[in-house]
mmCIF file of C-alpha atoms in Angstrom:
data_model
loop_
_atom_site.group_PDB
_atom_site.id
_atom_site.type_symbol
_atom_site.label_atom_id
_atom_site.label_comp_id
_atom_site.label_asym_id
_atom_site.label_seq_id
_atom_site.Cartn_x
_atom_site.Cartn_y
_atom_site.Cartn_z
ATOM 1 C CA MET A 432 86.644 19.041 11.304
ATOM 2 C CA SER A 433 87.689 15.671 9.861
ATOM 3 C CA LYS A 434 87.003 12.424 11.689
ATOM 4 C CA THR A 435 90.725 11.761 12.113
ATOM 5 C CA VAL A 436 91.357 15.168 13.715
ATOM 6 C CA LYS A 437 88.430 14.591 16.082
ATOM 7 C CA ASP A 438 89.769 11.146 17.037
ATOM 8 C CA LEU A 439 93.260 12.508 17.707
ATOM 9 C CA THR A 440 91.989 15.498 19.687
ATOM 10 C CA ALA A 441 89.645 13.416 21.841
ATOM 11 C CA GLY A 442 92.408 10.872 22.386
ATOM 12 C CA THR A 443 94.727 13.617 23.620
ATOM 13 C CA ALA A 444 92.099 14.676 26.167
ATOM 14 C CA GLY A 445 91.854 11.075 27.349
ATOM 15 C CA GLY A 446 95.626 10.779 27.631
ATOM 16 C CA ILE A 447 96.027 13.921 29.713
ATOM 17 C CA ALA A 448 93.266 12.751 32.068
ATOM 18 C CA GLN A 449 94.983 9.371 32.388
ATOM 19 C CA VAL A 450 98.357 10.864 33.357
ATOM 20 C CA LEU A 451 97.002 13.342 35.900
ATOM 21 C CA VAL A 452 94.989 10.647 37.664
ATOM 22 C CA GLY A 453 97.400 7.727 37.360
ATOM 23 C CA GLN A 454 100.908 9.142 37.763
ATOM 24 C CA PRO A 455 101.256 8.833 41.584
ATOM 25 C CA PHE A 456 100.256 5.158 41.415
ATOM 26 C CA ASP A 457 102.583 4.577 38.489
ATOM 27 C CA ILE A 458 105.721 5.742 40.263
ATOM 28 C CA VAL A 459 104.994 3.394 43.175
ATOM 29 C CA LYS A 460 104.487 0.528 40.703
ATOM 30 C CA VAL A 461 107.766 1.233 38.902
ATOM 31 C CA ARG A 462 109.756 1.552 42.125
ATOM 32 C CA MET A 463 108.401 -1.801 43.347
ATOM 33 C CA GLN A 464 109.002 -3.491 39.996
ATOM 34 C CA THR A 465 112.613 -2.379 39.692
ATOM 35 C CA ALA A 466 113.834 -2.469 43.320
ATOM 36 C CA PRO A 467 115.821 -5.476 44.585
ATOM 37 C CA LYS A 468 113.780 -8.159 46.337
ATOM 38 C CA GLY A 469 112.983 -7.210 49.932
ATOM 39 C CA THR A 470 113.403 -3.440 49.467
ATOM 40 C CA TYR A 471 109.732 -2.778 50.180
ATOM 41 C CA ASN A 472 107.272 -4.644 52.385
ATOM 42 C CA GLY A 473 104.373 -3.511 50.228
ATOM 43 C CA MET A 474 102.727 -0.613 48.458
ATOM 44 C CA LEU A 475 102.252 1.548 51.548
ATOM 45 C CA HIS A 476 105.868 0.999 52.622
ATOM 46 C CA CYS A 477 107.048 2.108 49.185
ATOM 47 C CA ALA A 478 104.701 5.110 49.008
ATOM 48 C CA GLY A 479 105.593 6.128 52.576
ATOM 49 C CA GLY A 480 109.284 5.984 51.775
ATOM 50 C CA ILE A 481 108.834 8.197 48.715
ATOM 51 C CA LEU A 482 106.795 10.711 50.727
ATOM 52 C CA LYS A 483 109.253 10.765 53.641
ATOM 53 C CA ASN A 484 112.493 10.867 51.665
ATOM 54 C CA GLU A 485 111.523 12.819 48.572
ATOM 55 C CA GLY A 486 108.394 14.788 49.443
ATOM 56 C CA PRO A 487 104.888 14.815 47.903
ATOM 57 C CA LEU A 488 106.009 16.247 44.559
ATOM 58 C CA ALA A 489 108.061 13.092 43.974
ATOM 59 C CA PHE A 490 104.819 11.292 43.095
ATOM 60 C CA TYR A 491 104.741 13.444 39.973
ATOM 61 C CA LYS A 492 108.431 13.019 39.179
ATOM 62 C CA GLY A 493 108.913 12.646 35.446
ATOM 63 C CA THR A 494 105.349 13.782 34.768
ATOM 64 C CA LEU A 495 106.217 16.252 32.008
ATOM 65 C CA THR A 496 107.343 13.439 29.725
ATOM 66 C CA PRO A 497 104.155 11.352 30.050
ATOM 67 C CA LEU A 498 101.903 14.423 30.126
ATOM 68 C CA LEU A 499 103.193 15.368 26.691
ATOM 69 C CA GLY A 500 104.064 11.878 25.507
ATOM 70 C CA ILE A 501 101.094 9.909 26.801
ATOM 71 C CA GLY A 502 98.801 12.623 25.475
ATOM 72 C CA VAL A 503 100.308 11.899 22.067
ATOM 73 C CA CYS A 504 100.271 8.127 22.698
ATOM 74 C CA VAL A 505 96.599 7.953 23.633
ATOM 75 C CA SER A 506 95.814 10.283 20.755
ATOM 76 C CA ILE A 507 97.538 7.811 18.421
ATOM 77 C CA GLN A 508 95.780 4.875 20.126
ATOM 78 C CA PHE A 509 92.305 6.269 19.585
ATOM 79 C CA GLY A 510 93.150 7.639 16.156
ATOM 80 C CA ALA A 511 94.395 4.228 15.000
ATOM 81 C CA LEU A 512 91.523 2.417 16.726
ATOM 82 C CA GLU A 513 88.817 4.559 15.155
ATOM 83 C CA TYR A 514 90.497 4.346 11.744
ATOM 84 C CA ALA A 515 90.585 0.536 11.944
ATOM 85 C CA LYS A 516 86.974 0.472 13.134
ATOM 86 C CA ARG A 517 85.922 2.514 10.094
ATOM 87 C CA ILE A 518 87.774 0.087 7.790
ATOM 88 C CA PHE A 519 86.038 -2.901 9.362
ATOM 89 C CA ALA A 520 82.660 -1.111 9.287
ATOM 90 C CA ALA A 521 83.071 -0.455 5.563
ATOM 91 C CA GLN A 522 83.869 -4.150 5.025
ATOM 92 C CA ASN A 523 80.809 -5.147 7.040
ATOM 93 C CA LEU A 524 78.595 -2.751 5.105
ATOM 94 C CA SER A 525 79.769 -4.177 1.776
ATOM 95 C CA LEU A 526 78.922 -7.677 3.047
ATOM 96 C CA GLY A 527 75.552 -6.642 4.460
ATOM 97 C CA ARG A 528 76.358 -7.290 8.090
ATOM 98 C CA GLY A 529 77.175 -5.334 11.230
ATOM 99 C CA GLY A 530 73.883 -3.479 11.587
ATOM 100 C CA GLU A 531 73.483 0.205 10.753
ATOM 101 C CA GLU A 532 76.439 1.378 8.631
ATOM 102 C CA GLY A 533 78.247 -1.871 9.516
ATOM 103 C CA LYS A 534 79.397 -0.359 12.817
ATOM 104 C CA THR A 535 78.595 -3.360 15.052
ATOM 105 C CA LEU A 536 81.987 -5.039 14.814
ATOM 106 C CA THR A 537 82.733 -8.612 15.771
ATOM 107 C CA GLY A 538 84.996 -9.528 18.674
ATOM 108 C CA GLY A 539 87.768 -10.466 16.267
ATOM 109 C CA GLN A 540 87.502 -7.142 14.455
ATOM 110 C CA LEU A 541 87.598 -5.183 17.706
ATOM 111 C CA PHE A 542 90.597 -7.174 18.967
ATOM 112 C CA SER A 543 92.422 -6.612 15.663
ATOM 113 C CA ALA A 544 91.644 -2.896 15.789
ATOM 114 C CA GLY A 545 93.032 -2.806 19.329
ATOM 115 C CA VAL A 546 96.223 -4.624 18.285
ATOM 116 C CA PHE A 547 96.679 -2.099 15.471
ATOM 117 C CA ALA A 548 96.140 0.758 17.936
ATOM 118 C CA GLY A 549 98.642 -0.750 20.363
ATOM 119 C CA LEU A 550 101.354 -1.192 17.751
ATOM 120 C CA ALA A 551 100.858 2.345 16.436
ATOM 121 C CA ASN A 552 101.005 3.652 19.992
ATOM 122 C CA GLY A 553 104.091 1.580 20.825
ATOM 123 C CA VAL A 554 106.277 3.544 18.415
ATOM 124 C CA VAL A 555 105.860 6.569 20.699
ATOM 125 C CA SER A 556 105.115 4.958 24.082
ATOM 126 C CA GLY A 557 108.388 2.977 24.090
ATOM 127 C CA PRO A 558 110.742 5.959 24.313
ATOM 128 C CA VAL A 559 108.285 8.035 26.364
ATOM 129 C CA GLU A 560 108.039 5.367 29.056
ATOM 130 C CA HIS A 561 111.774 4.675 28.898
ATOM 131 C CA ILE A 562 112.583 8.301 29.731
ATOM 132 C CA ARG A 563 109.871 8.445 32.399
ATOM 133 C CA ILE A 564 111.130 5.292 34.106
ATOM 134 C CA ARG A 565 114.726 6.557 34.089
ATOM 135 C CA LEU A 566 113.570 9.726 35.842
ATOM 136 C CA GLN A 567 111.311 7.879 38.294
ATOM 137 C CA THR A 568 114.026 5.497 39.469
ATOM 138 C CA GLN A 569 117.108 7.717 39.574
ATOM 139 C CA SER A 570 118.654 8.874 42.847
ATOM 140 C CA ASN A 571 116.996 11.902 44.397
ATOM 141 C CA THR A 572 120.220 13.113 46.010
ATOM 142 C CA ASN A 573 122.542 12.589 43.047
ATOM 143 C CA PRO A 574 120.351 12.489 39.940
ATOM 144 C CA LEU A 575 121.936 11.540 36.637
ATOM 145 C CA TYR A 576 119.387 13.512 34.611
ATOM 146 C CA ARG A 577 118.072 17.022 35.315
ATOM 147 C CA GLY A 578 114.816 16.358 33.478
ATOM 148 C CA PRO A 579 113.316 14.645 30.436
ATOM 149 C CA TRP A 580 115.128 16.746 27.823
ATOM 150 C CA ASP A 581 118.455 16.261 29.588
ATOM 151 C CA ALA A 582 117.819 12.500 29.732
ATOM 152 C CA ILE A 583 116.983 12.364 26.011
ATOM 153 C CA LYS A 584 120.058 14.404 25.128
ATOM 154 C CA LYS A 585 122.435 12.292 27.218
ATOM 155 C CA ILE A 586 121.017 8.910 26.214
ATOM 156 C CA TYR A 587 120.891 9.814 22.539
ATOM 157 C CA GLY A 588 124.385 11.314 22.671
ATOM 158 C CA GLN A 589 125.849 8.160 24.241
ATOM 159 C CA ARG A 590 123.742 5.371 22.713
ATOM 160 C CA GLY A 591 121.965 6.853 19.697
ATOM 161 C CA ILE A 592 118.401 6.035 18.677
ATOM 162 C CA ALA A 593 118.815 2.451 19.919
ATOM 163 C CA GLY A 594 119.375 3.836 23.416
ATOM 164 C CA ILE A 595 116.185 5.895 23.271
ATOM 165 C CA TYR A 596 114.265 2.800 22.120
ATOM 166 C CA LYS A 597 115.730 0.442 24.731
ATOM 167 C CA GLY A 598 113.200 -2.266 25.623
ATOM 168 C CA GLN A 599 111.183 -1.654 22.455
ATOM 169 C CA ALA A 600 110.604 -5.304 21.511
ATOM 170 C CA VAL A 601 108.904 -6.139 24.809
ATOM 171 C CA THR A 602 107.048 -2.809 24.653
ATOM 172 C CA LEU A 603 105.474 -3.752 21.313
ATOM 173 C CA LEU A 604 104.511 -7.181 22.684
ATOM 174 C CA ARG A 605 102.856 -5.509 25.666
ATOM 175 C CA GLU A 606 101.015 -2.924 23.562
ATOM 176 C CA ALA A 607 99.717 -5.344 20.936
ATOM 177 C CA SER A 608 98.415 -7.981 23.355
ATOM 178 C CA GLY A 609 97.206 -5.521 25.971
ATOM 179 C CA TYR A 610 95.344 -3.077 23.783
ATOM 180 C CA GLY A 611 93.726 -5.832 21.755
ATOM 181 C CA VAL A 612 92.033 -7.011 24.955
ATOM 182 C CA TYR A 613 91.588 -3.473 26.315
ATOM 183 C CA PHE A 614 89.550 -2.072 23.435
ATOM 184 C CA LEU A 615 87.718 -5.351 22.848
ATOM 185 C CA THR A 616 86.445 -5.224 26.447
ATOM 186 C CA TYR A 617 85.422 -1.560 26.356
ATOM 187 C CA GLU A 618 83.766 -1.634 22.947
ATOM 188 C CA LYS A 619 81.836 -4.848 23.678
ATOM 189 C CA LEU A 620 80.448 -3.328 26.879
ATOM 190 C CA VAL A 621 79.431 -0.210 24.931
ATOM 191 C CA GLN A 622 77.832 -2.350 22.202
ATOM 192 C CA ARG A 623 75.934 -4.333 24.820
ATOM 193 C CA GLU A 624 74.400 -1.242 26.426
ATOM 194 C CA MET A 625 73.501 0.330 23.083
ATOM 195 C CA ALA A 626 71.783 -2.867 21.925
ATOM 196 C CA LYS A 627 70.030 -3.486 25.231
ATOM 197 C CA LYS A 628 68.626 0.041 25.567
ATOM 198 C CA GLY A 629 68.323 0.934 21.889
ATOM 199 C CA ILE A 630 70.391 4.101 22.318
ATOM 200 C CA ARG A 631 73.221 5.875 20.519
ATOM 201 C CA ARG A 632 76.778 5.883 21.832
ATOM 202 C CA ASP A 633 76.537 9.539 22.876
ATOM 203 C CA GLN A 634 73.478 8.706 25.015
ATOM 204 C CA ILE A 635 75.382 6.312 27.277
ATOM 205 C CA PRO A 636 75.727 7.916 30.738
ATOM 206 C CA ILE A 637 79.290 9.050 31.399
ATOM 207 C CA ILE A 638 79.347 7.174 34.708
ATOM 208 C CA ASN A 639 78.949 3.976 32.688
ATOM 209 C CA ALA A 640 81.970 4.921 30.599
ATOM 210 C CA VAL A 641 83.925 5.075 33.876
ATOM 211 C CA GLY A 642 82.820 1.548 34.748
ATOM 212 C CA TYR A 643 83.547 0.195 31.279
ATOM 213 C CA GLY A 644 86.955 1.871 31.282
ATOM 214 C CA ALA A 645 87.714 0.339 34.670
ATOM 215 C CA ALA A 646 86.742 -3.127 33.391
ATOM 216 C CA ALA A 647 88.910 -2.628 30.287
ATOM 217 C CA GLY A 648 91.815 -1.573 32.484
ATOM 218 C CA TYR A 649 91.571 -4.706 34.614
ATOM 219 C CA ALA A 650 91.415 -6.862 31.466
ATOM 220 C CA LEU A 651 94.508 -5.070 30.147
ATOM 221 C CA TRP A 652 96.609 -5.603 33.264
ATOM 222 C CA ALA A 653 95.515 -9.210 33.680
ATOM 223 C CA ILE A 654 97.167 -9.864 30.328
ATOM 224 C CA ILE A 655 100.227 -7.626 30.382
ATOM 225 C CA TYR A 656 101.481 -7.191 33.957
ATOM 226 C CA PRO A 657 104.337 -9.746 33.790
ATOM 227 C CA ILE A 658 105.317 -8.313 30.388
ATOM 228 C CA ASP A 659 105.251 -4.811 31.867
ATOM 229 C CA MET A 660 107.563 -5.882 34.688
ATOM 230 C CA VAL A 661 110.090 -7.198 32.165
ATOM 231 C CA LYS A 662 109.801 -3.933 30.211
ATOM 232 C CA SER A 663 110.498 -1.921 33.363
ATOM 233 C CA ARG A 664 113.569 -4.043 34.134
ATOM 234 C CA MET A 665 114.893 -3.668 30.585
ATOM 235 C CA GLN A 666 114.340 0.084 30.570
ATOM 236 C CA THR A 667 116.119 0.659 33.890
ATOM 237 C CA ASP A 668 118.989 -1.696 33.082
ATOM 238 C CA GLY A 669 122.444 -0.343 32.281
ATOM 239 C CA PHE A 670 123.384 0.127 28.646
ATOM 240 C CA THR A 671 126.699 -1.716 28.992
ATOM 241 C CA PRO A 672 128.351 -3.975 31.613
ATOM 242 C CA SER A 673 130.402 -0.964 32.743
ATOM 243 C CA THR A 674 127.198 0.980 33.484
ATOM 244 C CA GLY A 675 125.522 -1.837 35.392
ATOM 245 C CA GLN A 676 123.907 -3.896 32.624
ATOM 246 C CA LYS A 677 122.311 -7.039 34.100
ATOM 247 C CA TYR A 678 120.440 -8.462 31.126
ATOM 248 C CA LYS A 679 121.749 -9.313 27.660
ATOM 249 C CA SER A 680 118.271 -9.493 26.129
ATOM 250 C CA THR A 681 114.571 -9.621 26.975
ATOM 251 C CA LEU A 682 114.682 -13.422 27.192
ATOM 252 C CA ASP A 683 117.768 -13.262 29.416
ATOM 253 C CA CYS A 684 115.883 -10.836 31.677
ATOM 254 C CA VAL A 685 112.964 -13.283 32.023
ATOM 255 C CA ARG A 686 115.292 -16.189 32.783
ATOM 256 C CA THR A 687 117.430 -14.226 35.249
ATOM 257 C CA VAL A 688 114.495 -12.813 37.194
ATOM 258 C CA TRP A 689 112.798 -16.226 37.334
ATOM 259 C CA ARG A 690 115.986 -17.922 38.542
ATOM 260 C CA THR A 691 117.068 -15.322 41.102
ATOM 261 C CA GLU A 692 113.779 -13.892 42.380
ATOM 262 C CA GLY A 693 111.118 -16.452 41.559
ATOM 263 C CA ALA A 694 107.665 -16.168 40.017
ATOM 264 C CA GLY A 695 106.558 -13.550 42.544
ATOM 265 C CA ALA A 696 108.834 -10.955 40.950
ATOM 266 C CA PHE A 697 106.624 -10.924 37.858
ATOM 267 C CA THR A 698 103.666 -9.598 39.855
ATOM 268 C CA ARG A 699 105.555 -7.339 42.272
ATOM 269 C CA GLY A 700 103.913 -3.895 42.371
ATOM 270 C CA ILE A 701 100.585 -5.149 41.054
ATOM 271 C CA VAL A 702 98.568 -3.786 44.003
ATOM 272 C CA PRO A 703 99.112 -0.073 43.187
ATOM 273 C CA THR A 704 98.466 -0.931 39.552
ATOM 274 C CA LEU A 705 95.108 -2.520 40.357
ATOM 275 C CA ILE A 706 94.171 0.431 42.575
ATOM 276 C CA ARG A 707 95.240 2.891 39.875
ATOM 277 C CA SER A 708 93.576 1.066 37.009
ATOM 278 C CA PRO A 709 89.884 1.950 37.463
ATOM 279 C CA PHE A 710 90.647 5.623 38.079
ATOM 280 C CA ALA A 711 93.197 6.098 35.289
ATOM 281 C CA ASN A 712 91.361 4.058 32.661
ATOM 282 C CA GLY A 713 87.968 5.379 33.662
ATOM 283 C CA ALA A 714 89.384 8.903 33.303
ATOM 284 C CA THR A 715 90.843 8.017 29.894
ATOM 285 C CA PHE A 716 87.538 6.943 28.393
ATOM 286 C CA VAL A 717 85.580 9.728 30.063
ATOM 287 C CA GLY A 718 88.048 12.251 28.652
ATOM 288 C CA PHE A 719 87.739 10.689 25.196
ATOM 289 C CA GLU A 720 83.954 10.358 25.178
ATOM 290 C CA LEU A 721 83.312 13.867 26.536
ATOM 291 C CA ALA A 722 85.762 15.415 24.094
ATOM 292 C CA MET A 723 84.234 13.477 21.190
ATOM 293 C CA ARG A 724 80.720 14.586 22.126
ATOM 294 C CA ALA A 725 81.845 18.202 22.353
ATOM 295 C CA LEU A 726 83.615 18.008 18.994
ATOM 296 C CA ASP A 727 80.600 16.409 17.335
ATOM 297 C CA ARG A 728 78.521 19.441 18.320
ATOM 298 C CA LEU A 729 80.890 21.890 16.611
#
């Protein structure tokens, strides 16, 4: 099995683990981000309202799209990351640095590899998250879309490919900045343990991968949360003034939210995100590392 196929397969395992663990927290985050100011008193109020009015399965509303899409997204993330890491390792080896096989990358190399992974991922994650958010925020009693395929069909039929990729510019900004920091944090923690204990990557206890994934997740959200809020607003906004469009552009969204709702709107919904982060990101890296170890034994 080629290295690229292994990277993509292990990444898919990480993505599926991430969705199954993180989806209930994600729907609470999106509802809080996109609801008018004062709709919810906090995370528990929002979650309680979903449970009472829509039932427990509502926490997995729109899950099919991310289960398929995020599996692909995380597969692309890790595939692009590992490819970039191999390029940098080859450069290091030719220059006589980076330790054995040049694999000990610098912080700048790891950040750059993460940016590359984020941009590659963003091509798929933009439309996947757009469809998911539309499904998560639509009315439960009078839904506009019957499911992800119906949403894709209707949006594409009315607005074309631009409609599917609504909010893409801010999505790419979020992915590039966020995943640069995300993978830099995780890989540096892995490097540190390997150097300190003199062990191989596959000898790192899996429980440590959970902790490193959690730390990477917190680093990610510390950088991108306000950007993510703007993305959510753009991707739930109407397509035209006649369909409830509030924002003319990403910059107009930032200005309007700041003027009408204040700085607090940019961090609304962050509590469920911070609770979700260690579980979802820990699960992502555990899924990836376990899958990679299993594939290496084949």
